[in-house]
Every structure is written in structure tokens, then in C-alpha cells.
Amino acid sequence: MTTPVVSIAYHSGYGHTAVLAEAVRAGAAEAGAEVHLIKVDEITDEQWETLDRSDAIVFGSPTYMGTASGAFHVFAEASSKRWFGQDWKDKLAAGFTNSGSKSGDKLHTLQFFQILAGQHGMHWVNLGLHPGWNNSEGTEHDLNRLGVFAGAAAQTNVDQGPEAVHKADIATAEHLGRRVTETAQVFARGRAAA
């Protein structure tokens, strides 16, 4: 079986989302993927080609004003060149985000990513975890402590830097990277058997 190629296309305004991107990268690499980190606000033609040859693309952005950042929206609009030819059809997709508030409308950002993936004909990989920290024995250190199903969500206080990204949120992003890679491996075996 070939090594799955997982690309993480993300924007980070203040560094918090970059911490999550690195965590997704670490989880994907641990599971056996060839991984590429692509900053969408600095994307090159070569990096667009890397996305085109990827088995999975994981989208990441901070949640600003209830949606993905402006820089990520510019990238999403530019991806329409791939949409015309359905160049990303049947690739896997997933997503992650960070905001200052516990909710912060992060779900809307993840749904934006899901719709973008759907328009490209991609298959969405959800987090695949029960919610953590939702019973008397749970703690803020549980995986998926914010109880999001669509993707990895993180919360960092607005007056703290990237070093304050919660360890449980980092571990949840690592889980997402592993899950995407493992799903890509399953898809590859299925294609080989078909």
C-alpha cells in the first residue's frame, strides 16, 4: 500500500491555529502519512499541486466573527479553479479551528469547511470521539473537551499567546490527524480491491 499524502491547508492569525496544525501534522505522521503544512495566505503554485496530489486535505482556520478568517476565505474562493474540473473529487477532508470563547461559533467554521469539501465532492472525516468533560467524572483534560463532533475545536483565552493552547485541544487535533490518515489507508485498500 502506498503512503497516504495528507495536506493541512490552514491560516493562523496569531499562532494558535498553527499550534493545532502542527498537532494534526504530528498525528498524521505518527499514523504513517506523508504530511505537508500549507499556509493558505502564502500558498505557492507548487503547494496547489501538492493539494491536487493529496489523498486528504485538512482545513484549518481561527474562527473570527463567527466564520473562518478572511485569509482562509480567499483561499477557498481561489480553490474554485479546482472545483471546475472536480480535481479534488473523492479526496478526504477534515477540519479544525480555534477561538477565544468556549463556543465562539466554531461550529459555523467547521460547517463552512464541510460545505467547501462538499462542493469539491470530497468525503468529510469527522472527529469520531464522544464529547469529553460532560459528566461529573470528566475533566477539562479530556479529549474533545468542547464536545464538537464535526472536527477538532480548540479554545484559547484571547489574552494569551500560542503557548497557552490547551493540551487537551492539542491532543484532540493529533487524534484528528491520525483518524484522517487511518481513513485514507482504508480508502486506499478499498480502491485497490475494487
Coordinates of N, CA, C and O in Angstrom, one line a residue:
M1 N 0.8 -1.2 0.0 CA 0.0 0.0 0.0 C 0.9 1.2 0.0 O 1.9 1.3 0.7
T2 N 0.5 2.2 -0.8 CA 1.2 3.5 -0.8 C 1.0 4.3 0.5 O -0.1 4.2 1.1
T3 N 1.9 5.1 0.8 CA 1.8 6.0 1.9 C 0.8 7.1 1.6 O 0.9 7.8 0.6
P4 N -0.3 7.3 2.4 CA -1.2 8.4 2.1 C -0.6 9.8 2.2 O 0.3 10.0 3.1
V5 N -1.0 10.7 1.4 CA -0.5 12.1 1.4 C -1.6 12.9 2.0 O -2.7 13.0 1.5
V6 N -1.3 13.5 3.1 CA -2.2 14.4 3.9 C -1.6 15.8 3.9 O -0.5 16.0 4.3
S7 N -2.4 16.7 3.4 CA -2.0 18.1 3.4 C -2.9 18.9 4.4 O -4.1 18.7 4.4
I8 N -2.3 19.8 5.1 CA -3.0 20.6 6.1 C -3.0 22.1 5.5 O -1.9 22.7 5.5
A9 N -4.1 22.5 5.0 CA -4.2 23.9 4.4 C -4.8 24.8 5.5 O -6.0 24.6 5.8
Y10 N -4.0 25.7 6.0 CA -4.5 26.4 7.2 C -4.1 27.9 7.2 O -3.1 28.3 6.5
H11 N -4.8 28.7 7.9 CA -4.4 30.1 8.2 C -4.3 30.2 9.7 O -5.2 29.7 10.4
S12 N -3.3 31.0 10.2 CA -3.2 31.2 11.6 C -2.9 32.7 11.8 O -1.9 33.2 11.3
G13 N -3.8 33.4 12.4 CA -3.6 34.9 12.6 C -2.6 35.2 13.7 O -1.8 36.1 13.5
Y14 N -2.6 34.5 14.8 CA -1.8 34.9 15.9 C -1.0 33.7 16.5 O -0.3 33.8 17.5
G15 N -1.0 32.6 15.7 CA -0.2 31.4 16.1 C -0.9 30.3 16.8 O -0.4 29.2 16.8
H16 N -2.1 30.5 17.3 CA -2.8 29.5 18.0 C -3.2 28.4 17.0 O -3.1 27.2 17.3
T17 N -3.7 28.7 15.9 CA -4.2 27.7 14.9 C -3.0 27.0 14.3 O -3.0 25.8 14.0
A18 N -1.8 27.6 14.2 CA -0.6 27.0 13.8 C -0.2 25.9 14.8 O 0.3 24.8 14.3
V19 N -0.4 26.1 16.1 CA -0.1 25.0 17.0 C -1.0 23.8 16.7 O -0.5 22.6 16.8
L20 N -2.3 24.0 16.4 CA -3.2 22.9 16.1 C -2.8 22.3 14.8 O -2.8 21.0 14.7
A21 N -2.4 23.1 13.8 CA -1.9 22.5 12.5 C -0.7 21.5 12.7 O -0.7 20.4 12.2
E22 N 0.2 21.9 13.6 CA 1.3 21.1 13.9 C 0.9 19.8 14.6 O 1.4 18.7 14.4
A23 N -0.1 19.9 15.5 CA -0.6 18.7 16.2 C -1.3 17.8 15.2 O -1.1 16.6 15.2
V24 N -2.1 18.3 14.2 CA -2.7 17.5 13.2 C -1.6 16.8 12.4 O -1.6 15.6 12.1
R25 N -0.5 17.6 12.1 CA 0.6 17.0 11.3 C 1.3 15.9 12.1 O 1.5 14.8 11.5
A26 N 1.5 16.1 13.4 CA 2.1 15.0 14.2 C 1.3 13.8 14.3 O 1.8 12.6 14.1
G27 N 0.0 13.9 14.4 CA -0.9 12.7 14.5 C -0.9 12.0 13.2 O -0.9 10.8 13.1
A28 N -1.0 12.7 12.1 CA -1.0 12.1 10.7 C 0.3 11.4 10.4 O 0.3 10.3 9.9
A29 N 1.4 12.0 10.8 CA 2.8 11.4 10.5 C 2.9 10.2 11.4 O 3.4 9.1 10.9
E30 N 2.5 10.2 12.6 CA 2.6 9.1 13.5 C 1.8 7.9 12.9 O 2.2 6.7 13.1
A31 N 0.7 8.2 12.3 CA -0.1 7.1 11.7 C 0.4 6.6 10.3 O -0.2 5.7 9.7
G32 N 1.5 7.3 9.8 CA 2.1 6.8 8.6 C 1.9 7.6 7.4 O 2.3 7.2 6.3
A33 N 1.4 8.8 7.5 CA 1.2 9.7 6.3 C 2.4 10.5 5.9 O 3.3 10.8 6.8
E34 N 2.5 10.8 4.7 CA 3.4 11.9 4.2 C 2.6 13.2 4.4 O 1.5 13.3 3.8
V35 N 3.1 14.1 5.2 CA 2.3 15.3 5.6 C 2.9 16.6 5.1 O 4.1 16.8 5.2
H36 N 2.1 17.5 4.6 CA 2.5 18.8 4.2 C 1.7 19.9 4.9 O 0.5 19.8 4.9
L37 N 2.4 20.8 5.5 CA 1.7 22.0 6.1 C 1.8 23.1 5.1 O 2.8 23.5 4.5
I38 N 0.6 23.7 4.8 CA 0.5 24.7 3.7 C -0.3 25.9 4.3 O -1.4 25.8 4.7
K39 N 0.5 27.0 4.5 CA -0.2 28.3 4.9 C -0.9 28.9 3.8 O -0.3 29.3 2.8
V40 N -2.2 29.0 3.9 CA -3.0 29.4 2.7 C -2.8 30.8 2.3 O -3.0 31.2 1.2
D41 N -2.3 31.7 3.3 CA -2.1 33.1 2.9 C -0.7 33.3 2.2 O -0.4 34.4 1.8
E42 N 0.0 32.2 2.1 CA 1.3 32.2 1.4 C 1.5 31.1 0.4 O 2.6 30.8 0.0
I43 N 0.3 30.6 -0.1 CA 0.3 29.4 -0.9 C 1.0 29.7 -2.3 O 0.8 30.7 -2.9
T44 N 1.8 28.7 -2.7 CA 2.5 28.8 -4.0 C 1.9 27.9 -5.0 O 1.1 27.0 -4.6
D45 N 2.2 28.0 -6.3 CA 1.7 27.1 -7.3 C 2.1 25.7 -7.0 O 1.3 24.7 -7.2
E46 N 3.3 25.5 -6.5 CA 3.8 24.1 -6.1 C 2.9 23.5 -5.0 O 2.6 22.3 -5.0
Q47 N 2.5 24.4 -4.1 CA 1.7 23.9 -3.0 C 0.3 23.6 -3.4 O -0.4 22.6 -3.0
W48 N -0.3 24.3 -4.4 CA -1.5 24.0 -5.0 C -1.4 22.6 -5.6 O -2.3 21.7 -5.5
E49 N -0.3 22.3 -6.3 CA -0.1 21.0 -6.9 C 0.0 19.9 -5.8 O -0.5 18.8 -6.0
T50 N 0.6 20.2 -4.7 CA 0.6 19.3 -3.6 C -0.8 18.9 -3.1 O -1.1 17.8 -2.9
L51 N -1.6 20.0 -3.0 CA -3.0 19.7 -2.6 C -3.7 18.8 -3.7 O -4.4 17.9 -3.3
D52 N -3.4 19.0 -4.9 CA -4.0 18.2 -6.0 C -3.6 16.8 -5.9 O -4.4 15.9 -6.3
R53 N -2.4 16.5 -5.5 CA -2.0 15.1 -5.4 C -2.2 14.4 -4.0 O -1.9 13.3 -3.8
S54 N -2.8 15.2 -3.1 CA -3.0 14.7 -1.8 C -4.2 13.7 -1.7 O -5.2 13.9 -2.5
D55 N -4.2 12.8 -0.8 CA -5.3 11.9 -0.6 C -6.3 12.6 0.3 O -7.5 12.3 0.3
A56 N -5.8 13.4 1.2 CA -6.7 14.1 2.1 C -6.2 15.6 2.3 O -5.0 15.8 2.3
I57 N -7.1 16.5 2.5 CA -6.8 17.9 2.8 C -7.6 18.2 4.1 O -8.8 18.1 4.2
V58 N -6.8 18.7 5.1 CA -7.4 19.1 6.4 C -7.4 20.6 6.4 O -6.3 21.2 6.3
F59 N -8.5 21.2 6.5 CA -8.7 22.7 6.5 C -8.6 23.2 8.0 O -9.2 22.6 8.9
G60 N -7.9 24.3 8.1 CA -7.8 24.9 9.5 C -7.8 26.4 9.4 O -7.2 27.0 8.6
S61 N -8.5 27.0 10.4 CA -8.6 28.5 10.5 C -9.0 28.8 11.9 O -9.8 28.1 12.5
P62 N -8.6 30.0 12.4 CA -9.2 30.5 13.5 C -10.7 30.9 13.2 O -11.0 31.1 12.0
T63 N -11.5 30.9 14.2 CA -12.9 31.4 14.0 C -12.9 32.9 14.4 O -12.6 33.3 15.5
Y64 N -13.1 33.8 13.4 CA -13.2 35.2 13.5 C -14.6 35.6 13.2 O -15.1 35.3 12.1
M65 N -15.2 36.3 14.0 CA -16.6 36.9 13.8 C -17.5 35.8 13.2 O -18.3 36.0 12.3
G66 N -17.4 34.6 13.8 CA -18.4 33.5 13.5 C -18.1 32.7 12.3 O -18.9 31.9 11.9
T67 N -16.9 32.9 11.7 CA -16.6 32.1 10.5 C -15.1 32.0 10.4 O -14.3 32.5 11.2
A68 N -14.6 31.3 9.3 CA -13.2 31.2 9.1 C -12.6 32.6 8.8 O -13.4 33.5 8.4
S69 N -11.3 32.7 8.9 CA -10.7 34.0 8.7 C -10.8 34.5 7.2 O -11.1 33.7 6.3
G70 N -10.6 35.8 7.0 CA -10.7 36.3 5.7 C -9.6 35.7 4.8 O -9.9 35.4 3.6
A71 N -8.5 35.4 5.3 CA -7.4 34.8 4.5 C -7.8 33.4 4.1 O -7.5 33.0 2.9
F72 N -8.5 32.7 4.9 CA -9.0 31.3 4.5 C -10.1 31.4 3.5 O -10.1 30.6 2.5
H73 N -10.9 32.4 3.6 CA -12.0 32.6 2.6 C -11.4 32.9 1.2 O -11.9 32.5 0.2
V74 N -10.3 33.7 1.2 CA -9.6 34.0 -0.1 C -9.1 32.7 -0.7 O -9.3 32.4 -1.9
F75 N -8.5 31.8 0.1 CA -8.1 30.5 -0.3 C -9.2 29.7 -0.9 O -9.1 29.1 -1.9
A76 N -10.3 29.7 -0.1 CA -11.5 28.9 -0.5 C -12.0 29.3 -1.9 O -12.3 28.5 -2.7
E77 N -12.1 30.6 -2.0 CA -12.6 31.2 -3.3 C -11.6 30.8 -4.5 O -12.0 30.4 -5.6
A78 N -10.3 30.9 -4.2 CA -9.3 30.5 -5.2 C -9.3 29.0 -5.5 O -9.0 28.7 -6.7
S79 N -9.9 28.2 -4.6 CA -10.0 26.8 -4.9 C -11.0 26.5 -6.0 O -11.1 25.4 -6.5
S80 N -11.8 27.5 -6.4 CA -12.8 27.3 -7.4 C -12.2 26.8 -8.7 O -12.9 26.2 -9.5
K81 N -11.0 27.2 -9.0 CA -10.3 26.7 -10.2 C -10.2 25.1 -10.1 O -10.3 24.5 -11.2
R82 N -10.1 24.6 -8.9 CA -10.1 23.1 -8.8 C -11.6 22.6 -8.9 O -11.8 21.5 -9.4
W83 N -12.5 23.4 -8.5 CA -13.9 23.0 -8.5 C -14.4 22.7 -9.9 O -15.1 21.8 -10.2
F84 N -14.0 23.6 -10.8 CA -14.5 23.5 -12.2 C -14.2 22.1 -12.8 O -15.0 21.5 -13.5
G85 N -13.0 21.6 -12.5 CA -12.6 20.3 -13.0 C -12.9 19.1 -12.1 O -12.5 18.0 -12.4
Q86 N -13.5 19.5 -10.9 CA -13.6 18.5 -9.8 C -12.3 17.8 -9.5 O -12.3 16.6 -9.3
D87 N -11.2 18.5 -9.4 CA -9.9 18.0 -9.2 C -9.7 17.4 -7.9 O -8.9 16.5 -7.7
W88 N -10.5 17.8 -6.9 CA -10.4 17.2 -5.5 C -11.5 16.2 -5.2 O -11.7 15.8 -4.1
K89 N -12.3 15.8 -6.2 CA -13.4 14.9 -6.0 C -12.8 13.6 -5.4 O -11.8 13.0 -5.9
D90 N -13.5 13.1 -4.4 CA -13.3 11.8 -3.8 C -12.0 11.8 -2.9 O -11.6 10.8 -2.4
K91 N -11.4 13.0 -2.7 CA -10.4 13.1 -1.7 C -11.1 13.2 -0.3 O -12.3 13.5 -0.2
L92 N -10.4 12.9 0.7 CA -10.9 13.1 2.1 C -10.7 14.5 2.5 O -9.8 15.2 2.1
A93 N -11.5 15.0 3.4 CA -11.4 16.3 4.0 C -11.8 16.3 5.5 O -12.5 15.4 5.9
A94 N -11.2 17.2 6.2 CA -11.5 17.3 7.7 C -11.1 18.7 8.0 O -10.7 19.5 7.2
G95 N -11.4 19.1 9.3 CA -11.1 20.5 9.7 C -10.9 20.7 11.2 O -11.3 19.9 12.0
F96 N -10.3 21.9 11.5 CA -10.1 22.2 12.9 C -10.1 23.8 13.0 O -9.9 24.5 12.0
T97 N -10.4 24.2 14.2 CA -10.5 25.7 14.4 C -10.2 26.0 15.9 O -10.3 25.1 16.7
N98 N -10.0 27.3 16.1 CA -9.7 27.8 17.5 C -10.5 29.1 17.6 O -10.5 29.9 16.6
S99 N -11.0 29.4 18.8 CA -11.5 30.7 19.1 C -11.3 31.0 20.6 O -10.9 30.1 21.3
G100 N -11.6 32.3 21.0 CA -11.4 32.7 22.3 C -12.4 32.2 23.3 O -12.2 32.0 24.5
S101 N -13.6 32.0 22.8 CA -14.8 31.6 23.6 C -15.0 30.1 23.6 O -14.6 29.5 22.6
K102 N -15.6 29.6 24.6 CA -15.8 28.1 24.7 C -16.6 27.7 23.4 O -16.3 26.7 22.8
S103 N -17.6 28.4 23.1 CA -18.4 28.1 21.9 C -17.8 29.0 20.7 O -17.2 28.4 19.8
G104 N -18.0 30.2 20.8 CA -17.3 31.1 19.8 C -17.8 30.9 18.4 O -17.2 31.4 17.4
D105 N -18.9 30.2 18.2 CA -19.4 29.8 16.9 C -18.4 29.1 16.0 O -18.4 29.2 14.8
K106 N -17.6 28.3 16.7 CA -16.6 27.4 16.0 C -17.3 26.4 15.0 O -16.8 26.1 14.0
L107 N -18.5 26.0 15.5 CA -19.2 25.0 14.6 C -19.5 25.6 13.2 O -19.4 24.9 12.2
H108 N -19.8 26.9 13.2 CA -20.0 27.5 11.9 C -18.8 27.4 11.0 O -18.9 27.2 9.8
T109 N -17.6 27.6 11.5 CA -16.4 27.5 10.8 C -16.2 26.1 10.2 O -15.9 25.9 9.1
L110 N -16.5 25.1 11.1 CA -16.3 23.7 10.7 C -17.4 23.4 9.6 O -17.1 22.6 8.6
Q111 N -18.6 23.9 9.7 CA -19.6 23.7 8.7 C -19.2 24.4 7.4 O -19.5 23.8 6.3
F112 N -18.6 25.5 7.5 CA -18.1 26.2 6.3 C -17.1 25.2 5.6 O -17.1 25.1 4.3
F113 N -16.2 24.6 6.3 CA -15.2 23.7 5.8 C -16.0 22.5 5.1 O -15.6 22.0 4.0
Q114 N -17.0 22.0 5.8 CA -17.8 20.8 5.3 C -18.4 21.2 4.0 O -18.4 20.4 3.0
I115 N -19.0 22.4 3.9 CA -19.7 22.8 2.6 C -18.6 23.0 1.5 O -18.8 22.5 0.4
L116 N -17.5 23.6 1.9 CA -16.4 23.7 0.9 C -16.0 22.3 0.4 O -15.9 22.1 -0.9
A117 N -15.8 21.4 1.3 CA -15.5 20.0 0.9 C -16.6 19.4 0.0 O -16.3 18.7 -1.0
G118 N -17.8 19.6 0.4 CA -18.9 19.0 -0.3 C -19.0 19.6 -1.7 O -19.3 18.8 -2.7
Q119 N -18.7 20.9 -1.9 CA -18.7 21.4 -3.2 C -17.7 20.8 -4.1 O -17.8 20.7 -5.3
H120 N -16.5 20.5 -3.5 CA -15.5 19.8 -4.2 C -15.7 18.3 -4.4 O -14.9 17.6 -5.1
G121 N -16.8 17.8 -3.9 CA -17.0 16.3 -4.0 C -16.2 15.5 -3.1 O -15.9 14.3 -3.3
M122 N -15.7 16.1 -2.0 CA -14.8 15.4 -1.1 C -15.6 14.6 0.0 O -16.8 14.9 0.2
H123 N -15.0 13.7 0.7 CA -15.6 12.9 1.7 C -15.1 13.5 3.1 O -13.9 13.5 3.3
W124 N -16.1 13.9 3.9 CA -15.7 14.5 5.2 C -15.4 13.4 6.3 O -16.2 12.5 6.5
V125 N -14.3 13.6 7.0 CA -13.9 12.8 8.1 C -14.2 13.5 9.4 O -13.6 14.6 9.6
N126 N -15.1 13.0 10.2 CA -15.5 13.7 11.4 C -14.5 13.3 12.5 O -13.6 12.5 12.3
L127 N -14.6 13.9 13.7 CA -13.7 13.7 14.8 C -13.7 12.2 15.3 O -12.7 11.7 15.7
G128 N -14.9 11.6 15.3 CA -15.0 10.3 15.8 C -14.8 10.1 17.3 O -14.3 9.0 17.7
L129 N -15.1 11.0 18.1 CA -14.9 11.0 19.5 C -16.2 11.3 20.2 O -16.9 12.3 19.8
H130 N -16.5 10.7 21.3 CA -17.5 11.1 22.2 C -17.1 12.5 22.8 O -15.9 12.7 22.9
P131 N -18.0 13.3 23.3 CA -17.6 14.5 23.9 C -17.0 14.2 25.3 O -17.4 13.3 26.0
G132 N -16.0 15.0 25.6 CA -15.4 14.9 26.9 C -15.9 15.9 27.9 O -16.7 16.8 27.5
W133 N -15.5 15.9 29.1 CA -15.8 16.9 30.1 C -17.3 17.2 30.2 O -17.7 18.4 30.3
N134 N -18.1 16.2 30.1 CA -19.6 16.4 30.2 C -20.3 15.6 31.2 O -21.5 15.4 31.2
N135 N -19.5 15.1 32.2 CA -20.1 14.4 33.3 C -19.2 14.7 34.6 O -18.2 15.3 34.5
S136 N -19.7 14.3 35.7 CA -19.1 14.6 37.0 C -17.7 14.0 37.1 O -16.9 14.5 37.9
E137 N -17.4 13.0 36.4 CA -16.0 12.4 36.4 C -15.1 12.9 35.3 O -13.9 12.6 35.3
G138 N -15.6 13.7 34.4 CA -14.8 14.3 33.3 C -14.0 15.5 33.8 O -14.3 16.1 34.9
T139 N -13.0 15.8 33.0 CA -12.2 17.0 33.4 C -11.9 17.8 32.1 O -12.1 17.3 31.0
E140 N -11.4 19.0 32.3 CA -11.0 19.8 31.1 C -9.9 19.2 30.3 O -9.5 19.6 29.3
H141 N -9.3 18.1 30.8 CA -8.1 17.5 30.2 C -8.6 16.3 29.3 O -7.8 15.6 28.6
D142 N -9.9 16.1 29.2 CA -10.4 15.0 28.3 C -10.2 15.4 26.8 O -10.3 16.6 26.5
L143 N -10.0 14.4 26.0 CA -10.1 14.6 24.5 C -11.5 15.1 24.2 O -12.5 14.7 24.8
N144 N -11.6 16.0 23.2 CA -12.8 16.6 22.8 C -13.5 17.2 23.9 O -14.7 17.1 24.1
R145 N -12.8 18.0 24.7 CA -13.3 18.6 25.9 C -14.5 19.6 25.6 O -15.3 19.9 26.5
L146 N -14.5 20.1 24.4 CA -15.5 21.1 24.0 C -16.8 20.4 23.4 O -17.7 21.1 23.0
G147 N -16.7 19.1 23.2 CA -17.8 18.3 22.7 C -18.3 18.6 21.3 O -19.5 18.7 21.0
V148 N -17.3 18.8 20.4 CA -17.6 19.0 19.0 C -17.4 17.7 18.2 O -16.4 17.0 18.4
F149 N -18.3 17.4 17.3 CA -18.3 16.2 16.5 C -17.7 16.4 15.1 O -17.1 15.5 14.5
A150 N -17.9 17.6 14.5 CA -17.6 17.8 13.1 C -16.1 17.8 12.8 O -15.6 17.5 11.7
G151 N -15.3 18.3 13.8 CA -13.9 18.4 13.7 C -13.2 18.7 15.0 O -13.9 18.7 16.0
A152 N -12.0 19.1 14.9 CA -11.2 19.4 16.2 C -11.5 20.9 16.5 O -11.2 21.8 15.6
A153 N -11.9 21.2 17.7 CA -12.2 22.6 18.1 C -11.3 22.9 19.3 O -11.2 22.0 20.2
A154 N -10.8 24.1 19.4 CA -10.0 24.5 20.5 C -10.4 25.8 21.0 O -11.0 26.6 20.2
Q155 N -10.1 26.1 22.3 CA -10.4 27.4 22.9 C -9.2 27.9 23.6 O -8.5 27.1 24.3
T156 N -8.8 29.1 23.3 CA -7.6 29.7 23.9 C -8.0 31.1 24.4 O -8.6 31.9 23.6
N157 N -7.7 31.5 25.6 CA -8.0 32.8 26.1 C -7.4 33.9 25.2 O -6.3 33.8 24.7
V158 N -8.2 34.9 24.9 CA -7.8 36.0 24.0 C -6.6 36.8 24.4 O -5.9 37.4 23.6
D159 N -6.3 36.7 25.7 CA -5.2 37.5 26.2 C -3.9 36.6 26.4 O -3.0 37.0 27.1
Q160 N -3.9 35.4 25.8 CA -2.8 34.5 25.9 C -2.3 34.1 24.5 O -3.1 34.0 23.6
G161 N -1.0 33.8 24.5 CA -0.4 33.5 23.2 C -0.5 32.0 22.9 O -1.2 31.3 23.6
P162 N 0.1 31.6 21.8 CA 0.0 30.2 21.3 C 0.5 29.2 22.3 O 0.0 28.0 22.2
E163 N 1.4 29.6 23.2 CA 1.9 28.6 24.2 C 0.7 28.2 25.1 O 0.9 27.2 25.8
A164 N -0.4 28.9 25.1 CA -1.5 28.6 26.0 C -2.5 27.7 25.4 O -3.6 27.4 26.1
V165 N -2.3 27.3 24.2 CA -3.3 26.4 23.6 C -3.4 25.2 24.5 O -2.4 24.6 24.9
H166 N -4.7 24.8 24.8 CA -4.9 23.8 25.8 C -4.4 22.4 25.4 O -4.5 22.0 24.2
K167 N -3.7 21.7 26.3 CA -3.1 20.4 25.9 C -4.1 19.4 25.5 O -3.8 18.6 24.6
A168 N -5.3 19.5 26.0 CA -6.4 18.5 25.5 C -6.8 18.9 24.1 O -7.1 18.0 23.3
D169 N -6.8 20.1 23.8 CA -7.1 20.5 22.4 C -6.0 20.1 21.4 O -6.3 19.7 20.3
I170 N -4.8 20.2 21.9 CA -3.7 19.7 21.0 C -3.8 18.2 20.8 O -3.7 17.7 19.7
A171 N -4.1 17.5 21.9 CA -4.2 16.0 21.8 C -5.4 15.7 20.9 O -5.4 14.7 20.1
T172 N -6.5 16.4 20.9 CA -7.6 16.2 20.1 C -7.3 16.4 18.6 O -7.7 15.7 17.7
A173 N -6.5 17.5 18.3 CA -6.0 17.7 16.9 C -5.1 16.6 16.5 O -5.2 16.2 15.3
E174 N -4.3 16.1 17.3 CA -3.4 14.9 17.0 C -4.3 13.7 16.6 O -4.0 13.0 15.7
H175 N -5.3 13.5 17.4 CA -6.3 12.4 17.1 C -6.9 12.6 15.7 O -7.0 11.6 15.0
L176 N -7.3 13.8 15.4 CA -7.8 14.1 14.1 C -6.9 13.7 13.0 O -7.2 13.1 12.0
G177 N -5.6 14.1 13.1 CA -4.6 13.7 12.1 C -4.4 12.2 12.0 O -4.3 11.7 10.8
R178 N -4.4 11.5 13.1 CA -4.4 10.0 13.0 C -5.6 9.5 12.3 O -5.5 8.6 11.4
R179 N -6.8 10.0 12.7 CA -8.0 9.5 12.1 C -8.1 9.7 10.6 O -8.5 8.8 9.8
V180 N -7.7 10.9 10.1 CA -7.7 11.2 8.7 C -6.7 10.2 8.0 O -7.1 9.6 6.9
T181 N -5.6 10.0 8.5 CA -4.6 9.1 7.9 C -5.1 7.6 7.9 O -5.0 7.0 6.8
E182 N -5.7 7.2 9.0 CA -6.2 5.8 9.0 C -7.4 5.7 8.0 O -7.5 4.6 7.4
T183 N -8.2 6.7 7.9 CA -9.3 6.6 6.9 C -8.8 6.6 5.5 O -9.3 5.9 4.7
A184 N -7.7 7.4 5.3 CA -7.1 7.4 3.9 C -6.5 6.0 3.6 O -6.6 5.5 2.4
Q185 N -6.0 5.3 4.6 CA -5.4 4.0 4.4 C -6.6 3.0 4.0 O -6.4 2.2 3.1
V186 N -7.7 3.1 4.7 CA -8.8 2.3 4.4 C -9.4 2.5 3.0 O -9.6 1.6 2.3
F187 N -9.5 3.8 2.6 CA -9.9 4.1 1.3 C -9.0 3.6 0.2 O -9.4 3.1 -0.8
A188 N -7.7 3.7 0.5 CA -6.7 3.1 -0.5 C -6.8 1.6 -0.6 O -6.8 1.1 -1.8
R189 N -7.0 0.9 0.5 CA -7.2 -0.5 0.4 C -8.5 -0.9 -0.4 O -8.5 -1.8 -1.2
G190 N -9.5 -0.1 -0.2 CA -10.8 -0.3 -0.9 C -10.6 -0.1 -2.4 O -11.1 -0.9 -3.2
R191 N -9.9 1.0 -2.8 CA -9.7 1.3 -4.2 C -8.9 0.1 -4.8 O -9.1 -0.3 -6.0
A192 N -7.9 -0.3 -4.1 CA -7.0 -1.4 -4.6 C -7.8 -2.7 -4.8 O -7.5 -3.5 -5.7
A193 N -8.8 -2.9 -3.9 CA -9.6 -4.2 -4.0 C -10.7 -4.1 -5.1 O -11.2 -5.1 -5.5
A194 N -11.0 -2.9 -5.5 CA -12.1 -2.7 -6.4 C -11.7 -3.0 -7.8 O -10.7 -2.9 -8.3

